[in-house]
PDB file of C-alpha atoms in Angstrom:
ATOM      1  CA  ASP A   3       0.000   0.000   0.000  1.00 59.00           C
ATOM      2  CA  THR A   4       1.581   3.239  -1.175  1.00 65.00           C
ATOM      3  CA  GLU A   5      -1.406   5.445  -0.527  1.00 90.00           C
ATOM      4  CA  VAL A   6      -1.514   8.873   1.022  1.00 95.00           C
ATOM      5  CA  THR A   7      -5.048  10.109   1.593  1.00 96.00           C
ATOM      6  CA  GLN A   8      -6.161  13.704   1.941  1.00 97.00           C
ATOM      7  CA  THR A   9      -9.437  15.272   2.982  1.00 97.00           C
ATOM      8  CA  PRO A  10     -11.314  17.220   1.868  1.00 97.00           C
ATOM      9  CA  LYS A  11     -10.777  17.025  -1.902  1.00 95.00           C
ATOM     10  CA  HIS A  12     -12.114  20.526  -2.376  1.00 96.00           C
ATOM     11  CA  LEU A  13     -12.508  23.411   0.055  1.00 96.00           C
ATOM     12  CA  VAL A  14     -13.952  26.879  -0.420  1.00 95.00           C
ATOM     13  CA  MET A  15     -13.487  29.307   2.441  1.00 93.00           C
ATOM     14  CA  GLY A  16     -13.802  32.977   3.219  1.00 90.00           C
ATOM     15  CA  MET A  17     -10.933  35.069   4.477  1.00 89.00           C
ATOM     16  CA  THR A  18     -12.307  35.041   8.038  1.00 88.00           C
ATOM     17  CA  ASN A  19     -12.866  31.284   8.254  1.00 89.00           C
ATOM     18  CA  LYS A  20     -10.825  28.695  10.111  1.00 94.00           C
ATOM     19  CA  LYS A  21     -10.491  25.309   8.461  1.00 95.00           C
ATOM     20  CA  SER A  22      -8.183  22.301   8.544  1.00 97.00           C
ATOM     21  CA  LEU A  23      -6.746  19.999   5.904  1.00 98.00           C
ATOM     22  CA  LYS A  24      -6.047  16.395   6.853  1.00 98.00           C
ATOM     23  CA  CYS A  25      -3.551  13.849   5.591  1.00 98.00           C
ATOM     24  CA  GLU A  26      -3.070  10.209   6.520  1.00 97.00           C
ATOM     25  CA  GLN A  27      -0.664   7.435   5.555  1.00 95.00           C
ATOM     26  CA  HIS A  28      -0.340   3.866   6.802  1.00 90.00           C
ATOM     27  CA  MET A  29       2.970   2.956   5.193  1.00 90.00           C
ATOM     28  CA  GLY A  30       4.971   3.370   8.385  1.00 89.00           C
ATOM     29  CA  HIS A  31       6.652   6.438   6.961  1.00 89.00           C
ATOM     30  CA  ARG A  32       8.346   8.722   9.469  1.00 88.00           C
ATOM     31  CA  ALA A  33       8.518  11.892   7.415  1.00 89.00           C
ATOM     32  CA  MET A  34       5.472  13.837   6.213  1.00 92.00           C
ATOM     33  CA  TYR A  35       5.324  17.011   4.162  1.00 92.00           C
ATOM     34  CA  TRP A  36       2.990  19.782   3.101  1.00 95.00           C
ATOM     35  CA  TYR A  37       3.520  21.277  -0.343  1.00 95.00           C
ATOM     36  CA  LYS A  38       1.651  24.089  -2.084  1.00 96.00           C
ATOM     37  CA  GLN A  39       1.171  23.992  -5.840  1.00 95.00           C
ATOM     38  CA  LYS A  40      -0.141  26.871  -7.930  1.00 95.00           C
ATOM     39  CA  ALA A  41      -1.439  26.286 -11.450  1.00 90.00           C
ATOM     40  CA  LYS A  42       1.255  25.310 -13.957  1.00 87.00           C
ATOM     41  CA  LYS A  43       3.954  25.509 -11.276  1.00 91.00           C
ATOM     42  CA  PRO A  44       5.866  22.765  -9.456  1.00 92.00           C
ATOM     43  CA  PRO A  45       5.087  21.960  -5.819  1.00 93.00           C
ATOM     44  CA  GLU A  46       6.776  24.147  -3.219  1.00 92.00           C
ATOM     45  CA  LEU A  47       7.597  22.836   0.237  1.00 91.00           C
ATOM     46  CA  MET A  48       5.815  24.407   3.190  1.00 94.00           C
ATOM     47  CA  PHE A  49       6.540  22.130   6.157  1.00 92.00           C
ATOM     48  CA  VAL A  50       8.329  18.893   6.974  1.00 90.00           C
ATOM     49  CA  TYR A  51       7.760  16.612   9.941  1.00 90.00           C
ATOM     50  CA  SER A  52      10.524  14.078  10.415  1.00 85.00           C
ATOM     51  CA  TYR A  53       9.992  11.697  13.331  1.00 80.00           C
ATOM     52  CA  GLU A  54       7.272  14.120  14.453  1.00 79.00           C
ATOM     53  CA  LYS A  55       9.756  17.006  14.635  1.00 85.00           C
ATOM     54  CA  LEU A  56       8.845  20.061  12.590  1.00 88.00           C
ATOM     55  CA  SER A  57      11.024  21.880  10.096  1.00 83.00           C
ATOM     56  CA  ILE A  58       9.613  25.123   8.820  1.00 78.00           C
ATOM     57  CA  ASN A  59      10.065  26.918   5.529  1.00 80.00           C
ATOM     58  CA  GLU A  60      10.439  30.390   6.971  1.00 80.00           C
ATOM     59  CA  SER A  61       8.745  32.014   3.995  1.00 86.00           C
ATOM     60  CA  VAL A  62       5.413  30.391   4.892  1.00 93.00           C
ATOM     61  CA  PRO A  63       3.017  32.881   6.536  1.00 94.00           C
ATOM     62  CA  SER A  64       1.805  32.212  10.074  1.00 93.00           C
ATOM     63  CA  ARG A  65      -1.783  31.871   8.839  1.00 95.00           C
ATOM     64  CA  PHE A  66      -0.735  28.303   7.970  1.00 96.00           C
ATOM     65  CA  SER A  67      -0.177  26.124  11.031  1.00 95.00           C
ATOM     66  CA  PRO A  68       0.845  22.455  10.771  1.00 95.00           C
ATOM     67  CA  GLU A  69       0.135  19.774  13.326  1.00 94.00           C
ATOM     68  CA  CYS A  70       1.355  16.182  13.516  1.00 92.00           C
ATOM     69  CA  PRO A  71      -0.789  14.298  16.086  1.00 92.00           C
ATOM     70  CA  ASN A  72       1.092  11.052  15.401  1.00 89.00           C
ATOM     71  CA  SER A  73       3.378   9.533  12.791  1.00 87.00           C
ATOM     72  CA  SER A  74       0.452   8.614  10.509  1.00 93.00           C
ATOM     73  CA  LEU A  75      -1.467  11.883  10.585  1.00 95.00           C
ATOM     74  CA  LEU A  76      -0.692  15.394   9.440  1.00 95.00           C
ATOM     75  CA  ASN A  77      -2.986  18.406   9.624  1.00 97.00           C
ATOM     76  CA  LEU A  78      -2.724  21.888   8.185  1.00 97.00           C
ATOM     77  CA  HIS A  79      -4.744  24.506  10.036  1.00 97.00           C
ATOM     78  CA  LEU A  80      -5.817  27.522   8.031  1.00 96.00           C
ATOM     79  CA  HIS A  81      -6.835  30.901   9.431  1.00 94.00           C
ATOM     80  CA  ALA A  82      -7.368  34.328   7.885  1.00 93.00           C
ATOM     81  CA  LEU A  83      -6.221  33.216   4.467  1.00 94.00           C
ATOM     82  CA  GLN A  84      -5.910  35.484   1.460  1.00 95.00           C
ATOM     83  CA  PRO A  85      -7.214  34.892  -2.079  1.00 95.00           C
ATOM     84  CA  GLU A  86      -3.632  34.352  -3.264  1.00 96.00           C
ATOM     85  CA  ASP A  87      -3.497  31.282  -0.997  1.00 96.00           C
ATOM     86  CA  SER A  88      -5.853  29.517  -3.387  1.00 97.00           C
ATOM     87  CA  ALA A  89      -3.903  26.496  -4.665  1.00 96.00           C
ATOM     88  CA  LEU A  90      -3.613  22.709  -4.599  1.00 96.00           C
ATOM     89  CA  TYR A  91      -2.261  21.616  -1.214  1.00 97.00           C
ATOM     90  CA  LEU A  92      -0.363  18.372  -1.395  1.00 97.00           C
ATOM     91  CA  CYS A  93       0.647  16.053   1.400  1.00 96.00           C
ATOM     92  CA  ALA A  94       3.531  13.624   0.920  1.00 93.00           C
ATOM     93  CA  SER A  95       5.300  11.030   3.027  1.00 92.00           C
ATOM     94  CA  SER A  96       8.577   9.140   2.908  1.00 88.00           C
ATOM     95  CA  GLN A  97      10.321   6.466   4.932  1.00 83.00           C
ATOM     96  CA  ASP A  98      13.082   8.841   6.018  1.00 69.00           C
ATOM     97  CA  ARG A  99      15.544   5.963   5.917  1.00 64.00           C
ATOM     98  CA  GLU A 100      19.021   6.180   4.422  1.00 60.00           C
ATOM     99  CA  GLY A 101      19.099   5.179   0.782  1.00 54.00           C
ATOM    100  CA  VAL A 102      15.324   4.841   0.481  1.00 56.00           C
ATOM    101  CA  ASP A 103      13.402   8.066   0.535  1.00 70.00           C
ATOM    102  CA  GLU A 104      10.927   8.283  -2.286  1.00 81.00           C
ATOM    103  CA  GLN A 105       8.241  10.803  -1.472  1.00 87.00           C
ATOM    104  CA  PHE A 106       4.697   9.637  -2.177  1.00 90.00           C
ATOM    105  CA  PHE A 107       2.060  12.283  -2.720  1.00 93.00           C
ATOM    106  CA  GLY A 108      -1.612  12.337  -1.923  1.00 95.00           C
ATOM    107  CA  PRO A 109      -4.235  13.543  -4.411  1.00 94.00           C
ATOM    108  CA  GLY A 110      -4.286  17.011  -2.874  1.00 96.00           C
ATOM    109  CA  THR A 111      -6.908  19.407  -1.532  1.00 97.00           C
ATOM    110  CA  ARG A 112      -7.945  22.110  -3.956  1.00 96.00           C
ATOM    111  CA  LEU A 113      -8.439  25.237  -1.868  1.00 97.00           C
ATOM    112  CA  THR A 114     -10.275  28.335  -3.010  1.00 96.00           C
ATOM    113  CA  VAL A 115     -10.214  31.426  -0.804  1.00 95.00           C
ATOM    114  CA  LEU A 116     -12.908  33.967  -1.557  1.00 93.00           C
TER     115      LEU A 116
ATOM    116  CA  GLN B  25      20.621  30.112 -12.587  1.00 64.00           C
ATOM    117  CA  LYS B  26      17.808  27.981 -11.195  1.00 74.00           C
ATOM    118  CA  GLU B  27      18.819  24.836  -9.350  1.00 88.00           C
ATOM    119  CA  VAL B  28      16.814  22.621 -11.692  1.00 94.00           C
ATOM    120  CA  GLU B  29      16.003  23.450 -15.308  1.00 94.00           C
ATOM    121  CA  GLN B  30      13.326  21.635 -17.257  1.00 94.00           C
ATOM    122  CA  ASP B  31      11.846  22.575 -20.613  1.00 85.00           C
ATOM    123  CA  PRO B  32       8.121  23.148 -19.968  1.00 80.00           C
ATOM    124  CA  GLY B  33       7.130  22.165 -23.502  1.00 83.00           C
ATOM    125  CA  PRO B  34       4.411  21.503 -24.477  1.00 90.00           C
ATOM    126  CA  LEU B  35       5.628  18.380 -26.223  1.00 95.00           C
ATOM    127  CA  SER B  36       3.277  16.687 -28.690  1.00 96.00           C
ATOM    128  CA  VAL B  37       3.975  13.229 -30.139  1.00 97.00           C
ATOM    129  CA  PRO B  38       1.979  10.551 -31.987  1.00 97.00           C
ATOM    130  CA  GLU B  39       1.038   7.312 -30.281  1.00 97.00           C
ATOM    131  CA  GLY B  40       3.900   4.804 -30.317  1.00 97.00           C
ATOM    132  CA  ALA B  41       6.661   7.419 -30.363  1.00 97.00           C
ATOM    133  CA  ILE B  42       9.670   7.380 -28.075  1.00 97.00           C
ATOM    134  CA  VAL B  43       9.618  10.372 -25.761  1.00 97.00           C
ATOM    135  CA  SER B  44      12.686  11.908 -24.147  1.00 96.00           C
ATOM    136  CA  LEU B  45      12.270  14.240 -21.185  1.00 97.00           C
ATOM    137  CA  ASN B  46      15.254  15.969 -19.623  1.00 96.00           C
ATOM    138  CA  CYS B  47      16.401  18.060 -16.695  1.00 97.00           C
ATOM    139  CA  THR B  48      19.665  19.744 -15.879  1.00 97.00           C
ATOM    140  CA  TYR B  49      20.762  20.840 -12.467  1.00 96.00           C
ATOM    141  CA  SER B  50      23.502  22.914 -10.912  1.00 94.00           C
ATOM    142  CA  ASN B  51      23.894  21.507  -7.385  1.00 91.00           C
ATOM    143  CA  SER B  52      26.516  18.743  -7.438  1.00 90.00           C
ATOM    144  CA  ALA B  53      25.303  17.570  -4.016  1.00 87.00           C
ATOM    145  CA  PHE B  54      22.081  16.134  -5.471  1.00 90.00           C
ATOM    146  CA  GLN B  55      22.145  12.347  -5.212  1.00 88.00           C
ATOM    147  CA  TYR B  56      18.507  11.240  -5.308  1.00 89.00           C
ATOM    148  CA  PHE B  57      16.552  11.746  -8.503  1.00 93.00           C
ATOM    149  CA  MET B  58      12.884  11.199  -9.140  1.00 93.00           C
ATOM    150  CA  TRP B  59      10.396  11.512 -11.968  1.00 96.00           C
ATOM    151  CA  TYR B  60       6.771  12.205 -11.196  1.00 96.00           C
ATOM    152  CA  ARG B  61       3.759  12.142 -13.500  1.00 97.00           C
ATOM    153  CA  GLN B  62       0.945  14.533 -12.728  1.00 96.00           C
ATOM    154  CA  TYR B  63      -2.427  14.456 -14.411  1.00 94.00           C
ATOM    155  CA  SER B  64      -4.473  17.627 -14.485  1.00 89.00           C
ATOM    156  CA  ARG B  65      -5.808  18.562 -11.035  1.00 83.00           C
ATOM    157  CA  LYS B  66      -4.288  15.462  -9.392  1.00 89.00           C
ATOM    158  CA  GLY B  67      -1.333  14.869  -7.074  1.00 92.00           C
ATOM    159  CA  PRO B  68       2.066  13.842  -8.500  1.00 94.00           C
ATOM    160  CA  GLU B  69       2.558  10.094  -8.956  1.00 93.00           C
ATOM    161  CA  LEU B  70       6.060   8.707  -8.458  1.00 91.00           C
ATOM    162  CA  LEU B  71       7.284   6.985 -11.631  1.00 94.00           C
ATOM    163  CA  MET B  72      10.997   6.417 -11.146  1.00 92.00           C
ATOM    164  CA  TYR B  73      13.505   6.799  -8.316  1.00 89.00           C
ATOM    165  CA  THR B  74      17.254   6.651  -8.883  1.00 89.00           C
ATOM    166  CA  TYR B  75      20.178   7.027  -6.544  1.00 84.00           C
ATOM    167  CA  SER B  76      23.368   8.520  -8.004  1.00 83.00           C
ATOM    168  CA  SER B  77      24.394   7.831 -11.615  1.00 84.00           C
ATOM    169  CA  GLY B  78      23.144   5.056 -13.825  1.00 87.00           C
ATOM    170  CA  ASN B  79      20.086   3.697 -15.575  1.00 91.00           C
ATOM    171  CA  LYS B  80      16.888   2.228 -14.258  1.00 93.00           C
ATOM    172  CA  GLU B  81      14.173   0.571 -16.287  1.00 95.00           C
ATOM    173  CA  ASP B  82      10.554  -0.126 -15.382  1.00 94.00           C
ATOM    174  CA  GLY B  83       8.318  -1.345 -18.181  1.00 96.00           C
ATOM    175  CA  ARG B  84       8.121   1.329 -20.858  1.00 97.00           C
ATOM    176  CA  PHE B  85      10.017   3.839 -18.714  1.00 97.00           C
ATOM    177  CA  THR B  86      13.784   4.269 -18.445  1.00 97.00           C
ATOM    178  CA  ALA B  87      15.466   6.807 -16.195  1.00 96.00           C
ATOM    179  CA  GLN B  88      19.048   7.866 -16.735  1.00 96.00           C
ATOM    180  CA  VAL B  89      21.271   9.932 -14.458  1.00 95.00           C
ATOM    181  CA  ASP B  90      24.602  11.400 -15.540  1.00 94.00           C
ATOM    182  CA  LYS B  91      26.031  13.157 -12.510  1.00 93.00           C
ATOM    183  CA  SER B  92      29.187  14.207 -14.350  1.00 93.00           C
ATOM    184  CA  SER B  93      27.045  16.260 -16.740  1.00 94.00           C
ATOM    185  CA  LYS B  94      24.392  17.107 -14.127  1.00 95.00           C
ATOM    186  CA  TYR B  95      21.769  15.772 -16.511  1.00 95.00           C
ATOM    187  CA  ILE B  96      18.880  13.379 -16.020  1.00 96.00           C
ATOM    188  CA  SER B  97      16.488  11.881 -18.549  1.00 96.00           C
ATOM    189  CA  LEU B  98      13.264   9.930 -18.675  1.00 97.00           C
ATOM    190  CA  PHE B  99      12.508   7.876 -21.772  1.00 97.00           C
ATOM    191  CA  ILE B 100       9.027   6.605 -22.542  1.00 97.00           C
ATOM    192  CA  ARG B 101       8.808   3.869 -25.160  1.00 97.00           C
ATOM    193  CA  ASP B 102       5.680   3.094 -27.176  1.00 98.00           C
ATOM    194  CA  SER B 103       3.956   6.186 -25.824  1.00 98.00           C
ATOM    195  CA  GLN B 104       0.210   5.960 -25.230  1.00 97.00           C
ATOM    196  CA  PRO B 105      -2.513   8.624 -25.027  1.00 97.00           C
ATOM    197  CA  SER B 106      -2.759   7.754 -21.321  1.00 96.00           C
ATOM    198  CA  ASP B 107       0.806   9.052 -20.931  1.00 97.00           C
ATOM    199  CA  SER B 108      -0.481  12.568 -21.640  1.00 97.00           C
ATOM    200  CA  ALA B 109       0.346  14.455 -18.453  1.00 96.00           C
ATOM    201  CA  THR B 110       2.891  16.803 -16.919  1.00 96.00           C
ATOM    202  CA  TYR B 111       6.191  15.161 -16.012  1.00 97.00           C
ATOM    203  CA  LEU B 112       8.161  16.649 -13.144  1.00 96.00           C
ATOM    204  CA  CYS B 113      11.759  15.871 -12.353  1.00 96.00           C
ATOM    205  CA  ALA B 114      12.734  16.212  -8.702  1.00 93.00           C
ATOM    206  CA  MET B 115      15.916  15.786  -6.774  1.00 91.00           C
ATOM    207  CA  THR B 116      17.446  16.130  -3.345  1.00 87.00           C
ATOM    208  CA  SER B 117      20.845  15.916  -1.736  1.00 82.00           C
ATOM    209  CA  ASN B 118      19.826  14.350   1.566  1.00 69.00           C
ATOM    210  CA  GLN B 119      17.555  11.400   2.026  1.00 55.00           C
ATOM    211  CA  ALA B 120      16.311  12.320   5.461  1.00 59.00           C
ATOM    212  CA  GLY B 121      13.106  14.311   5.376  1.00 59.00           C
ATOM    213  CA  THR B 122      14.192  17.140   3.117  1.00 69.00           C
ATOM    214  CA  ALA B 123      12.414  19.068   0.416  1.00 77.00           C
ATOM    215  CA  LEU B 124      12.434  17.900  -3.139  1.00 85.00           C
ATOM    216  CA  ILE B 125      13.646  20.463  -5.631  1.00 90.00           C
ATOM    217  CA  PHE B 126      11.376  20.237  -8.643  1.00 93.00           C
ATOM    218  CA  GLY B 127      11.779  21.223 -12.239  1.00 95.00           C
ATOM    219  CA  LYS B 128       8.960  23.257 -13.762  1.00 93.00           C
ATOM    220  CA  GLY B 129       7.480  20.175 -15.415  1.00 95.00           C
ATOM    221  CA  THR B 130       7.088  19.214 -19.083  1.00 96.00           C
ATOM    222  CA  THR B 131       3.585  18.887 -20.466  1.00 95.00           C
ATOM    223  CA  LEU B 132       3.307  15.885 -22.800  1.00 96.00           C
ATOM    224  CA  SER B 133       0.466  15.202 -25.200  1.00 97.00           C
ATOM    225  CA  VAL B 134       0.285  11.853 -26.998  1.00 97.00           C
ATOM    226  CA  SER B 135      -2.208  11.756 -29.847  1.00 96.00           C
ATOM    227  CA  SER B 136      -3.882   8.565 -31.085  1.00 92.00           C
TER     228      SER B 136
END
């Protein structure tokens, strides 16, 4: 099983809303990632959790807040977003083991901020 | 100079053609190289994963890495309309929970 699942598939929210994106994997992977992808652009890393320890891309605004409740789950909490935050949000996971670290992506959550 | 360069295309070929997709990179520390296929409005799907230089074959797909030239390739044999997608190269220098550096992606269209 090489599946990463994400919910919801689509999300429309206003700039004053608070919402959360969820990601789950059952491959025993110890690293999980959030990427943001705008149309016709490659994915850009937002956050990495490796063994439940967070690494932050310092360019990511504080209105995005990640949470890793356990090694299988990853959340992205959203608050006071801007229309330019509309994008495909991708979760990925990898084994985080030397010599074997393919990153497997979920299908993404397509976010629209009105 | 960007870390990873990839011709965005679009690339259009007839069914059955051999397709060659390429990326160049500037960071000699990159050791792990991946090719992803992404259909419209979907997440990237891992196609090939290669460590260091060499070739790797999987069905109709062959990945090549030439670290001396900082050049990687993906070959698709007997291309099918279902191969129509955007192909992203990605690479990283450290295997432990680090960001992938992606190329811009090449959009491929295979006509029947």
